[in-house]
Structures are given as C-alpha cells and as structure tokens.
Amino acid sequence: MHRKALLVKAVAVVGLLLWLIICSSAGTAQLRYPLPVPDVPGFKTLKCDLHQHTVISDGEVWPTTRVTEAWRDGFDAIAISDHADYNPHKEDMKNDLVRSYELARPLAESLGILLVRGIELAEGDTHCNALFVTDPNALRGLKLIEALQKARAQDAFVFWNHPGWKQTAEWFPLIASAYDQKLIQGMEIVNGDTFYPEAYPWIEEKKLTIMANSDEHVPALPGQAGTLRPVTLVFARTADLDGVREALFQRRTAAWMGGELWGPEEFLKGLYQGAVKVETPELKLRARGTGAALRIRNDSALPFKMRIRQAPQWLRGIEGAAQLRGQRILAVSLSVAKGTPPGSKQVDIELEITNFHIGPGNNLLVHLPLVIHVVE
C-alpha cells in the first residue's frame, strides 16, 4: 500500500507539472517581470515599445500576442504600427489597420497596457511611424510627404524609423523635406539591437524626440526588457495615453537597449538618483588600515557602469571602475592611507556613469557624498 500511495502521489505531481506547462504554452498562465524603473521628479517613467508588427501586415503574430508579450516583459505602453501598404499575408488576411488595433484593445485594457494606434508609412527605404492616428487606413496608398501631411491633420506624433537601415545614416532629402515642413518630431536611435551613432547627433541638432523600439516581426523572446529588446522610456505627467502623447511631443524620453541608455541629462540623472541608494553613507575607518565596506544598492532593473573621476588620495579601494547590476548591491572595501590624520571628513566622490549617455561622447556625471570617520 505504501508503494502504491507513493506511485499515485508521483503521478499526481507529474500531472500537475504537465498541466502547468500546457497552461503556460496555451497562454492561460503567464508570469510578469515588473521591470522596475524609478520615476523622476515630477514625472512617471513609462516603459514603451512603439514600433511592432502583426499578421495584419508582415508580422508573424496575432495582435493580442503583442499585448501579452508586453505584459510579460514589464512594459506599460506599446504601439501596433503595421505597414500601410505592405501585406504579404493578403491572401489570408485583410490589411485593415483599424481592425488590428480593435483586436488588441480589449486584452490591453484588461492587462493595464496602454495601446497606441499607429501605422508605418514608407517610400522606398525611408520609413516613418505615425502614432495616435484616428484613421490609419486613410493614410494608405500615398507618397510619404502626402501621408505625413494627412497624419499631421490627424494630430499624429511622427518619428523616423531605423535611419541607418541598409546603409549608413544620412540626412536624406526626403527626410529633410519632411522635417522642414514640421512633419516629423522624433527619430529612432535604436531599432532592434542596433544603435545608429551617425544619427545620434541629430537628436539635439534637430530637436528630435529620442526613440528606441523593437520593430518586432516575429514572436518576442521572453526575457527582461532592456536586455533582449529595447525600451523607449517616456517621462509622462500622467500614466495614460494623453500623458504619453504629451511627453513625446515635449521630447521627454530616453532610449534603453542592453546595458546602454541615451537621453537628456535631467532625466538620466533622475533615474540614477531614484535607483541608487548608499546603504552606508557613514563609515568608520581605522588609521592603521582596517577597512569597512561601502555598500551601494540598485533598486531598479537599470545597470550602472561606474568609473571614478575624482576622490581623495588618502582613500583607498575607490579607484577604477565597477558595475552595479540591476537589483543588486555593490560592496567595496575601503581603507585609508597610512598616516591619514584622525577625524571626521566630508567626502564627495565624483562618478562617471559610462553607460548613461547625455550626448555624443558625453556621459552622465554624479556625486557620491560620504562621511568618513578616521579613528586610531
């Protein structure tokens, strides 16, 4: 009886595991990675992917799949931006761009994902996304400039997609014309896993909004966003579609891809200050060399690569570079140089965050204040 009971129990456990696997694969069970990113003073930080495709154009997934992927990976907002005039699935799928949005919207609302109605417009290899359009189907079958003019009439926010796609990024005549007519407001400096260094200077020169999107066509691999897929960080006054739209027009965004971020100094510094906490702001160090641990905690999913720019020469252990990974604590053993006079000292360590880029060739600088008590 004992052996039989064990067998029954083992069969039940295996059955439960199989049920969980089947439910997960069928989409009835899902785990969400919250992807913690701090708010910055005065604004909510929203994690967005505003360039994705479905079977309605040339993608390989149903519109609702984009919503479940976004929820799984910790996003707050997405845009489905299927192509206006490219539909390789036309034998099986009507290219109704309103329908793709309507199919995804109920699930987005139930999961708390902000869903932006979008469309990708193209002429040759020059592509732009128009967001917050009211009638995407009305923009089909048009030359790019005419389509963008009609998008502006719908109060759309427009950004230039993948400026270095197929060739080195240049300020192409078609884009120059659209820009001169005030028909584009932003630009992807990151598309998929590609960063476009040649285009990066145009962000400030042309006063464009920074964008970083997946341009996903196939099913998105599960994993932490920022590692496997890029993120547009939107700093919104309100965590709703109106807040996203207003922030995009006001250029309050940053790009995050892998271990790198690009954005205005104000917002990158706000992210650092919201994420990084010094657990040991006061340290007692003995003049004869006995050390103590400086502990720095990162409460966010953002990585911080730190390089010492300036520190007291008598303080040992603080030189060089270090990396503070997402949701980790970094411990650094500090000591003082032989002969350092005893007493309490206010210390201000200057750090360069080498993966937080506030402009071409220019990284974020922050200060780490400490109180060091040197005792005999």
CSV table of C-alpha atoms in Angstrom, one decimal:
chain,number,residue,atom,x,y,z
A,1,MET,CA,0.0,0.0,0.0
A,2,HIS,CA,2.8,2.4,0.8
A,3,ARG,CA,4.5,1.9,-2.6
A,4,LYS,CA,1.1,2.3,-4.3
A,5,ALA,CA,0.4,5.5,-2.4
A,6,LEU,CA,3.8,6.9,-3.5
A,7,LEU,CA,3.1,6.0,-7.1
A,8,VAL,CA,-0.2,7.7,-7.0
A,9,LYS,CA,1.4,10.8,-5.5
A,10,ALA,CA,4.1,10.8,-8.1
A,11,VAL,CA,1.6,10.5,-10.9
A,12,ALA,CA,-0.4,13.4,-9.4
A,13,VAL,CA,2.7,15.6,-9.2
A,14,VAL,CA,3.7,14.8,-12.8
A,15,GLY,CA,0.1,15.6,-13.9
A,16,LEU,CA,0.2,18.9,-12.2
A,17,LEU,CA,3.5,19.8,-13.8
A,18,LEU,CA,2.2,18.9,-17.3
A,19,TRP,CA,-1.0,20.9,-16.6
A,20,LEU,CA,1.2,24.0,-15.7
A,21,ILE,CA,3.3,23.5,-18.9
A,22,ILE,CA,0.2,23.2,-21.1
A,23,CYS,CA,-1.5,26.2,-19.5
A,24,SER,CA,1.7,28.3,-19.9
A,25,SER,CA,2.1,27.3,-23.5
A,26,ALA,CA,-1.5,28.0,-24.3
A,27,GLY,CA,-1.4,31.5,-22.8
A,28,THR,CA,-3.7,30.8,-19.9
A,29,ALA,CA,-0.9,31.1,-17.3
A,30,GLN,CA,1.7,33.9,-17.6
A,31,LEU,CA,4.4,35.4,-15.3
A,32,ARG,CA,5.2,39.1,-15.5
A,33,TYR,CA,8.6,40.6,-14.9
A,34,PRO,CA,7.8,44.0,-13.4
A,35,LEU,CA,11.0,45.7,-14.8
A,36,PRO,CA,11.4,48.2,-12.0
A,37,VAL,CA,12.5,51.7,-13.3
A,38,PRO,CA,12.1,54.7,-10.9
A,39,ASP,CA,10.0,57.7,-11.6
A,40,VAL,CA,11.9,61.0,-11.9
A,41,PRO,CA,10.9,64.3,-10.1
A,42,GLY,CA,7.6,65.5,-11.5
A,43,PHE,CA,7.0,62.6,-13.9
A,44,LYS,CA,6.0,58.9,-14.2
A,45,THR,CA,8.5,56.7,-16.0
A,46,LEU,CA,6.7,54.6,-18.6
A,47,LYS,CA,8.3,51.7,-20.4
A,48,CYS,CA,7.2,51.7,-24.0
A,49,ASP,CA,7.8,49.8,-27.3
A,50,LEU,CA,6.2,52.0,-30.0
A,51,HIS,CA,7.1,50.1,-33.2
A,52,GLN,CA,5.8,46.5,-33.6
A,53,HIS,CA,4.1,44.4,-36.4
A,54,THR,CA,1.5,41.7,-36.6
A,55,VAL,CA,0.0,39.4,-39.2
A,56,ILE,CA,-2.1,42.4,-40.4
A,57,SER,CA,1.0,43.4,-42.3
A,58,ASP,CA,4.3,41.5,-42.4
A,59,GLY,CA,4.5,40.3,-38.8
A,60,GLU,CA,4.1,36.7,-37.7
A,61,VAL,CA,1.8,37.0,-34.6
A,62,TRP,CA,-1.8,37.9,-33.9
A,63,PRO,CA,-2.3,41.4,-32.4
A,64,THR,CA,-3.2,40.1,-29.0
A,65,THR,CA,0.2,38.4,-28.8
A,66,ARG,CA,1.9,41.8,-28.8
A,67,VAL,CA,-0.1,42.7,-25.7
A,68,THR,CA,0.7,39.5,-23.8
A,69,GLU,CA,4.4,39.9,-24.6
A,70,ALA,CA,4.4,43.5,-23.4
A,71,TRP,CA,2.7,42.5,-20.1
A,72,ARG,CA,5.1,39.6,-19.6
A,73,ASP,CA,8.2,41.8,-20.1
A,74,GLY,CA,7.1,44.6,-17.9
A,75,PHE,CA,6.0,47.3,-20.4
A,76,ASP,CA,3.5,50.0,-19.7
A,77,ALA,CA,2.6,51.0,-23.3
A,78,ILE,CA,3.0,49.7,-26.9
A,79,ALA,CA,2.0,50.7,-30.4
A,80,ILE,CA,1.0,48.3,-33.1
A,81,SER,CA,2.3,50.0,-36.2
A,82,ASP,CA,1.6,47.7,-39.1
A,83,HIS,CA,2.7,48.8,-42.6
A,84,ALA,CA,0.3,50.9,-44.6
A,85,ASP,CA,0.9,49.3,-48.0
A,86,TYR,CA,2.8,46.1,-47.4
A,87,ASN,CA,0.8,42.9,-46.7
A,88,PRO,CA,2.5,39.6,-47.7
A,89,HIS,CA,-0.4,37.8,-46.0
A,90,LYS,CA,-3.1,39.4,-48.2
A,91,GLU,CA,-4.3,36.0,-49.5
A,92,ASP,CA,-5.3,35.2,-45.9
A,93,MET,CA,-5.5,38.4,-44.0
A,94,LYS,CA,-7.3,41.7,-44.9
A,95,ASN,CA,-5.0,44.6,-44.3
A,96,ASP,CA,-7.4,46.6,-42.1
A,97,LEU,CA,-5.2,48.7,-39.8
A,98,VAL,CA,-8.2,49.7,-37.6
A,99,ARG,CA,-9.0,46.0,-37.1
A,100,SER,CA,-5.6,45.2,-35.7
A,101,TYR,CA,-6.0,47.9,-33.0
A,102,GLU,CA,-9.5,46.8,-32.2
A,103,LEU,CA,-8.4,43.1,-31.8
A,104,ALA,CA,-5.7,44.1,-29.3
A,105,ARG,CA,-7.5,46.7,-27.4
A,106,PRO,CA,-9.8,44.6,-25.1
A,107,LEU,CA,-6.9,42.5,-23.8
A,108,ALA,CA,-4.7,45.6,-23.4
A,109,GLU,CA,-7.4,47.2,-21.3
A,110,SER,CA,-7.8,44.1,-19.1
A,111,LEU,CA,-4.0,43.8,-18.5
A,112,GLY,CA,-3.5,47.5,-18.0
A,113,ILE,CA,-1.3,48.0,-21.1
A,114,LEU,CA,-1.7,51.4,-22.8
A,115,LEU,CA,-2.3,50.7,-26.5
A,116,VAL,CA,-1.4,53.3,-29.1
A,117,ARG,CA,-2.9,53.3,-32.5
A,118,GLY,CA,-0.1,53.5,-35.1
A,119,ILE,CA,0.9,53.0,-38.7
A,120,GLU,CA,4.2,52.6,-40.5
A,121,LEU,CA,4.4,54.8,-43.6
A,122,ALA,CA,7.1,54.3,-46.3
A,123,GLU,CA,8.6,55.5,-49.5
A,124,GLY,CA,11.4,53.3,-50.7
A,125,ASP,CA,13.7,52.6,-47.8
A,126,THR,CA,12.6,55.7,-45.9
A,127,HIS,CA,10.1,54.7,-43.2
A,128,CYS,CA,8.2,56.7,-40.5
A,129,ASN,CA,5.8,55.7,-37.8
A,130,ALA,CA,2.7,57.8,-37.1
A,131,LEU,CA,1.2,57.4,-33.6
A,132,PHE,CA,-2.1,58.4,-32.2
A,133,VAL,CA,-3.7,58.5,-35.7
A,134,THR,CA,-7.5,58.4,-35.8
A,135,ASP,CA,-7.9,56.7,-39.2
A,136,PRO,CA,-4.8,54.8,-40.3
A,137,ASN,CA,-6.5,53.4,-43.3
A,138,ALA,CA,-6.9,56.9,-44.7
A,139,LEU,CA,-3.0,57.1,-44.9
A,140,ARG,CA,-2.6,54.2,-47.3
A,141,GLY,CA,-1.6,54.4,-51.0
A,142,LEU,CA,0.1,57.8,-50.7
A,143,LYS,CA,3.6,59.2,-51.2
A,144,LEU,CA,5.4,59.7,-47.9
A,145,ILE,CA,5.1,63.5,-47.7
A,146,GLU,CA,1.4,63.4,-48.5
A,147,ALA,CA,0.8,60.6,-46.0
A,148,LEU,CA,2.7,62.6,-43.3
A,149,GLN,CA,0.6,65.7,-44.1
A,150,LYS,CA,-2.6,63.7,-43.6
A,151,ALA,CA,-1.1,62.3,-40.4
A,152,ARG,CA,-0.5,65.8,-39.1
A,153,ALA,CA,-4.1,66.6,-39.9
A,154,GLN,CA,-5.0,63.7,-37.5
A,155,ASP,CA,-2.7,65.3,-34.8
A,156,ALA,CA,-0.3,62.3,-35.0
A,157,PHE,CA,3.2,62.2,-33.5
A,158,VAL,CA,5.6,61.0,-36.2
A,159,PHE,CA,9.2,59.6,-35.9
A,160,TRP,CA,11.7,58.5,-38.4
A,161,ASN,CA,12.4,54.7,-38.2
A,162,HIS,CA,15.8,53.0,-38.4
A,163,PRO,CA,17.7,55.9,-40.1
A,164,GLY,CA,20.8,53.6,-40.7
A,165,TRP,CA,18.8,50.7,-42.2
A,166,LYS,CA,20.6,49.1,-45.2
A,167,GLN,CA,23.1,52.0,-45.4
A,168,THR,CA,25.0,54.5,-43.2
A,169,ALA,CA,22.6,57.1,-41.7
A,170,GLU,CA,22.4,60.3,-43.7
A,171,TRP,CA,20.0,63.3,-43.5
A,172,PHE,CA,18.3,62.2,-46.7
A,173,PRO,CA,16.5,64.7,-48.9
A,174,LEU,CA,13.1,63.1,-48.3
A,175,ILE,CA,13.6,63.3,-44.5
A,176,ALA,CA,14.9,66.8,-44.8
A,177,SER,CA,11.8,67.9,-46.7
A,178,ALA,CA,9.5,66.2,-44.1
A,179,TYR,CA,11.4,67.9,-41.3
A,180,ASP,CA,11.4,71.3,-42.9
A,181,GLN,CA,7.6,71.0,-43.2
A,182,LYS,CA,7.4,70.1,-39.5
A,183,LEU,CA,6.0,66.6,-40.3
A,184,ILE,CA,8.4,64.6,-38.1
A,185,GLN,CA,9.1,65.1,-34.4
A,186,GLY,CA,11.2,62.1,-33.4
A,187,MET,CA,13.8,59.6,-34.5
A,188,GLU,CA,14.8,56.0,-33.6
A,189,ILE,CA,18.4,56.0,-32.5
A,190,VAL,CA,17.9,52.3,-31.5
A,191,ASN,CA,15.9,49.8,-33.6
A,192,GLY,CA,16.0,46.2,-32.5
A,193,ASP,CA,19.6,45.5,-31.3
A,194,THR,CA,21.1,48.3,-33.5
A,195,PHE,CA,22.2,51.8,-32.3
A,196,TYR,CA,22.9,54.4,-35.0
A,197,PRO,CA,25.8,56.5,-33.9
A,198,GLU,CA,25.8,58.6,-37.1
A,199,ALA,CA,22.2,59.7,-36.4
A,200,TYR,CA,22.6,60.4,-32.7
A,201,PRO,CA,23.9,64.0,-33.1
A,202,TRP,CA,20.7,64.9,-34.9
A,203,ILE,CA,18.7,64.5,-31.8
A,204,GLU,CA,20.0,67.7,-30.3
A,205,GLU,CA,20.8,69.5,-33.6
A,206,LYS,CA,17.2,69.0,-34.9
A,207,LYS,CA,15.4,68.9,-31.5
A,208,LEU,CA,14.0,65.5,-32.1
A,209,THR,CA,12.5,63.1,-29.6
A,210,ILE,CA,14.7,60.0,-28.8
A,211,MET,CA,13.0,56.7,-29.6
A,212,ALA,CA,14.1,53.1,-29.1
A,213,ASN,CA,11.9,50.3,-30.4
A,214,SER,CA,12.0,46.6,-31.2
A,215,ASP,CA,10.4,46.7,-34.7
A,216,GLU,CA,9.5,43.2,-33.8
A,217,HIS,CA,8.0,41.0,-36.6
A,218,VAL,CA,8.4,37.5,-35.1
A,219,PRO,CA,7.4,36.4,-31.6
A,220,ALA,CA,9.4,38.3,-29.0
A,221,LEU,CA,11.6,36.1,-26.9
A,222,PRO,CA,10.7,36.1,-23.2
A,223,GLY,CA,13.2,37.9,-21.0
A,224,GLN,CA,13.9,41.1,-19.3
A,225,ALA,CA,13.2,44.2,-21.4
A,226,GLY,CA,16.3,46.3,-21.9
A,227,THR,CA,18.3,43.0,-22.3
A,228,LEU,CA,16.6,41.3,-25.2
A,229,ARG,CA,14.5,44.2,-26.6
A,230,PRO,CA,14.9,48.0,-26.5
A,231,VAL,CA,12.7,50.4,-24.5
A,232,THR,CA,11.6,53.9,-25.0
A,233,LEU,CA,11.4,55.4,-21.5
A,234,VAL,CA,8.7,58.1,-21.5
A,235,PHE,CA,8.6,60.6,-18.7
A,236,ALA,CA,4.9,61.4,-18.5
A,237,ARG,CA,2.9,63.8,-16.3
A,238,THR,CA,0.1,61.2,-16.2
A,239,ALA,CA,0.3,57.4,-16.7
A,240,ASP,CA,-2.2,57.4,-19.6
A,241,LEU,CA,-2.3,57.8,-23.3
A,242,ASP,CA,-2.6,61.6,-23.1
A,243,GLY,CA,0.4,61.6,-20.8
A,244,VAL,CA,2.4,59.5,-23.3
A,245,ARG,CA,1.4,61.7,-26.2
A,246,GLU,CA,2.3,65.0,-24.4
A,247,ALA,CA,5.7,63.6,-23.3
A,248,LEU,CA,6.6,62.5,-26.8
A,249,PHE,CA,5.8,66.0,-28.3
A,250,GLN,CA,7.8,67.6,-25.4
A,251,ARG,CA,10.9,65.4,-26.0
A,252,ARG,CA,10.8,63.8,-22.5
A,253,THR,CA,12.1,60.4,-23.5
A,254,ALA,CA,15.3,58.2,-23.2
A,255,ALA,CA,16.4,55.2,-25.1
A,256,TRP,CA,17.5,51.9,-23.3
A,257,MET,CA,19.0,49.0,-25.1
A,258,GLY,CA,21.0,46.3,-23.4
A,259,GLY,CA,23.4,47.9,-21.0
A,260,GLU,CA,23.2,51.4,-22.5
A,261,LEU,CA,21.0,54.4,-22.1
A,262,TRP,CA,20.8,57.7,-24.1
A,263,GLY,CA,18.8,60.7,-23.0
A,264,PRO,CA,18.7,64.2,-21.6
A,265,GLU,CA,20.9,64.8,-18.5
A,266,GLU,CA,18.0,65.8,-16.4
A,267,PHE,CA,16.2,62.5,-16.8
A,268,LEU,CA,19.2,60.2,-16.7
A,269,LYS,CA,20.3,61.9,-13.5
A,270,GLY,CA,16.8,61.4,-12.1
A,271,LEU,CA,16.9,57.7,-12.9
A,272,TYR,CA,20.2,57.4,-11.2
A,273,GLN,CA,19.0,59.3,-8.1
A,274,GLY,CA,15.8,57.3,-7.9
A,275,ALA,CA,17.5,53.9,-8.3
A,276,VAL,CA,20.8,54.1,-6.5
A,277,LYS,CA,20.9,54.2,-2.7
A,278,VAL,CA,24.0,54.3,-0.4
A,279,GLU,CA,23.4,51.9,2.4
A,280,THR,CA,26.5,53.0,4.4
A,281,PRO,CA,26.7,56.8,4.0
A,282,GLU,CA,28.9,57.0,7.1
A,283,LEU,CA,32.0,54.8,7.5
A,284,LYS,CA,34.4,54.3,10.4
A,285,LEU,CA,37.9,53.5,9.1
A,286,ARG,CA,40.9,52.9,11.3
A,287,ALA,CA,44.1,54.9,10.6
A,288,ARG,CA,46.1,51.7,10.8
A,289,GLY,CA,44.5,50.2,7.7
A,290,THR,CA,41.4,48.3,9.0
A,291,GLY,CA,38.8,48.7,6.3
A,292,ALA,CA,35.0,48.8,6.1
A,293,ALA,CA,32.5,48.1,3.3
A,294,LEU,CA,30.8,50.8,1.3
A,295,ARG,CA,27.5,49.3,0.1
A,296,ILE,CA,25.6,50.8,-2.8
A,297,ARG,CA,22.1,49.3,-3.7
A,298,ASN,CA,20.4,49.4,-7.0
A,299,ASP,CA,16.6,49.1,-6.6
A,300,SER,CA,15.9,49.3,-10.4
A,301,ALA,CA,16.4,47.0,-13.4
A,302,LEU,CA,18.8,49.6,-14.9
A,303,PRO,CA,22.5,48.7,-15.0
A,304,PHE,CA,25.1,51.3,-13.9
A,305,LYS,CA,28.7,51.2,-15.1
A,306,MET,CA,30.7,53.5,-12.8
A,307,ARG,CA,34.2,55.0,-13.2
A,308,ILE,CA,35.8,57.1,-10.5
A,309,ARG,CA,36.5,60.6,-11.8
A,310,GLN,CA,37.7,62.2,-8.5
A,311,ALA,CA,38.2,61.0,-5.0
A,312,PRO,CA,40.5,61.9,-2.1
A,313,GLN,CA,44.0,60.5,-2.5
A,314,TRP,CA,44.1,59.2,1.1
A,315,LEU,CA,41.0,57.0,0.5
A,316,ARG,CA,41.9,53.5,-0.7
A,317,GLY,CA,39.8,51.0,-2.6
A,318,ILE,CA,37.7,53.5,-4.5
A,319,GLU,CA,39.8,53.8,-7.7
A,320,GLY,CA,39.0,52.2,-11.0
A,321,ALA,CA,35.6,51.1,-12.4
A,322,ALA,CA,32.8,48.9,-11.2
A,323,GLN,CA,29.4,47.8,-12.4
A,324,LEU,CA,26.2,47.9,-10.3
A,325,ARG,CA,23.8,45.5,-12.0
A,326,GLY,CA,20.0,45.7,-11.8
A,327,GLN,CA,18.5,44.9,-8.4
A,328,ARG,CA,21.9,44.2,-6.8
A,329,ILE,CA,24.1,45.5,-4.0
A,330,LEU,CA,27.7,46.5,-4.7
A,331,ALA,CA,30.2,46.2,-1.8
A,332,VAL,CA,33.6,48.0,-2.0
A,333,SER,CA,36.2,47.6,0.7
A,334,LEU,CA,37.6,51.0,1.7
A,335,SER,CA,40.6,51.9,3.9
A,336,VAL,CA,42.7,54.9,4.4
A,337,ALA,CA,46.3,55.6,3.6
A,338,LYS,CA,48.9,55.2,6.3
A,339,GLY,CA,49.4,58.4,8.2
A,340,THR,CA,45.9,59.8,7.5
A,341,PRO,CA,45.0,62.2,10.3
A,342,PRO,CA,42.1,61.1,12.5
A,343,GLY,CA,38.8,63.0,12.4
A,344,SER,CA,35.5,63.2,10.6
A,345,LYS,CA,35.8,64.1,6.9
A,346,GLN,CA,33.1,65.1,4.4
A,347,VAL,CA,33.9,63.3,1.1
A,348,ASP,CA,32.5,63.9,-2.3
A,349,ILE,CA,33.3,61.3,-4.9
A,350,GLU,CA,32.7,62.1,-8.5
A,351,LEU,CA,31.5,59.2,-10.6
A,352,GLU,CA,31.1,58.9,-14.4
A,353,ILE,CA,28.2,56.6,-15.4
A,354,THR,CA,29.8,55.4,-18.6
A,355,ASN,CA,26.7,53.7,-20.0
A,356,PHE,CA,24.4,56.7,-19.4
A,357,HIS,CA,25.0,58.9,-22.5
A,358,ILE,CA,23.7,62.5,-22.3
A,359,GLY,CA,25.2,63.4,-25.8
A,360,PRO,CA,27.7,62.1,-28.3
A,361,GLY,CA,30.9,61.5,-26.4
A,362,ASN,CA,29.4,62.8,-23.2
A,363,ASN,CA,28.4,60.7,-20.2
A,364,LEU,CA,26.5,61.4,-17.0
A,365,LEU,CA,28.5,62.7,-14.0
A,366,VAL,CA,27.1,62.2,-10.5
A,367,HIS,CA,28.4,62.7,-7.0
A,368,LEU,CA,28.5,60.2,-4.1
A,369,PRO,CA,28.7,62.0,-0.7
A,370,LEU,CA,30.1,60.2,2.2
A,371,VAL,CA,31.2,60.9,5.8
A,372,ILE,CA,34.4,59.1,6.7
A,373,HIS,CA,35.3,58.9,10.4
A,374,VAL,CA,39.1,58.1,10.7
A,375,VAL,CA,39.9,56.8,14.1
A,376,GLU,CA,43.1,55.5,15.8
